[in-house]
């Protein structure tokens, strides 16, 4: 994997940069996936339980939701990158 060879871990073939990149994309994907699952649940809740129309959801909620999720996930994934905490 992309873990630095110097660690001695099994199948470690990467370096510090590849380890950081793998950590960044993994964190971005894991947190982003969870937040988008919550967004889909919110969409279904508003459509079915509260009787919203899809157009209303698109106009009022969808754009801010995408912005908030992407901004949060970027910050959440960049902070460990800045402090170099992705590496073993």
Short mmCIF file of C-alpha atoms in Angstrom, two decimals:
data_model
loop_
_atom_site.label_atom_id
_atom_site.label_comp_id
_atom_site.label_asym_id
_atom_site.label_seq_id
_atom_site.Cartn_x
_atom_site.Cartn_y
_atom_site.Cartn_z
CA UNK A 1 0.00 0.00 0.00
CA UNK A 2 1.02 3.62 0.06
CA UNK A 3 2.52 3.46 3.55
CA UNK A 4 6.21 4.47 3.60
CA UNK A 5 8.61 1.56 3.05
CA UNK A 6 10.62 2.63 6.09
CA UNK A 7 7.81 1.58 8.44
CA UNK A 8 8.41 -2.10 7.75
CA UNK A 9 4.68 -2.76 7.39
CA UNK A 10 3.56 -5.62 5.19
CA UNK A 11 3.36 -4.58 1.50
CA UNK A 12 4.46 -1.01 2.28
CA UNK A 13 5.66 0.45 -1.02
CA UNK A 14 4.97 4.18 -0.72
CA UNK A 15 6.58 7.25 0.73
CA UNK A 16 5.44 10.05 3.03
CA UNK A 17 3.69 11.95 0.23
CA UNK A 18 1.77 8.93 -1.05
CA UNK A 19 0.73 8.09 2.51
CA UNK A 20 -0.55 11.65 3.02
CA UNK A 21 -2.43 11.55 -0.29
CA UNK A 22 -4.02 8.21 0.59
CA UNK A 23 -5.03 9.53 4.02
CA UNK A 24 -6.48 12.72 2.53
CA UNK A 25 -8.60 10.91 -0.06
CA UNK A 26 -9.70 8.25 2.41
CA UNK A 27 -10.84 10.86 4.94
CA UNK A 28 -12.49 12.92 2.18
CA UNK A 29 -14.34 9.86 0.94
CA UNK A 30 -15.37 8.40 4.30
CA UNK A 31 -16.69 11.64 5.77
CA UNK A 32 -18.17 12.84 2.47
CA UNK A 33 -19.99 9.56 1.95
CA UNK A 34 -21.55 9.69 5.42
CA UNK A 35 -22.67 13.29 4.98
CA UNK A 36 -24.16 12.64 1.55
CA UNK A 37 -26.04 9.64 2.95
CA UNK A 38 -27.48 12.01 5.57
CA UNK A 39 -28.37 14.47 2.78
CA UNK A 40 -30.23 11.77 0.87
CA UNK A 41 -32.08 10.85 4.07
CA UNK A 42 -33.01 14.51 4.58
CA UNK A 43 -34.27 14.67 1.00
CA UNK A 44 -36.46 11.62 1.51
CA UNK A 45 -37.71 12.92 4.87
CA UNK A 46 -38.73 16.25 3.38
CA UNK A 47 -40.33 14.66 0.32
CA UNK A 48 -42.29 11.89 1.99
CA UNK A 49 -42.96 12.97 5.56
CA UNK A 50 -43.33 16.71 5.08
CA UNK A 51 -44.75 16.61 1.55
CA UNK A 52 -42.19 18.86 -0.15
CA UNK A 53 -41.86 18.80 -3.91
CA UNK A 54 -38.49 17.95 -5.45
CA UNK A 55 -38.35 21.42 -7.04
CA UNK A 56 -38.77 23.06 -3.62
CA UNK A 57 -35.97 20.93 -2.18
CA UNK A 58 -33.74 21.78 -5.14
CA UNK A 59 -34.34 25.51 -4.77
CA UNK A 60 -34.14 25.83 -0.99
CA UNK A 61 -31.85 23.11 0.29
CA UNK A 62 -29.76 21.41 -2.38
CA UNK A 63 -27.19 24.09 -3.28
CA UNK A 64 -26.43 25.13 0.32
CA UNK A 65 -26.30 21.47 1.29
CA UNK A 66 -23.66 20.69 -1.36
CA UNK A 67 -21.63 23.74 -0.39
CA UNK A 68 -21.72 22.92 3.34
CA UNK A 69 -20.85 19.27 2.85
CA UNK A 70 -17.97 19.90 0.46
CA UNK A 71 -16.58 22.76 2.58
CA UNK A 72 -16.79 20.70 5.78
CA UNK A 73 -15.20 17.64 4.21
CA UNK A 74 -12.38 19.68 2.68
CA UNK A 75 -11.59 21.32 6.02
CA UNK A 76 -11.89 17.98 7.82
CA UNK A 77 -9.46 16.34 5.35
CA UNK A 78 -7.01 19.26 5.06
CA UNK A 79 -6.40 19.81 8.78
CA UNK A 80 -4.54 16.48 9.28
CA UNK A 81 -2.67 17.17 6.04
CA UNK A 82 -1.41 20.50 7.40
CA UNK A 83 -0.39 19.02 10.75
CA UNK A 84 1.16 15.95 9.05
CA UNK A 85 -0.89 13.48 11.09
CA UNK A 86 -1.78 11.13 8.22
CA UNK A 87 1.64 9.49 8.31
CA UNK A 88 2.49 6.65 10.74
#
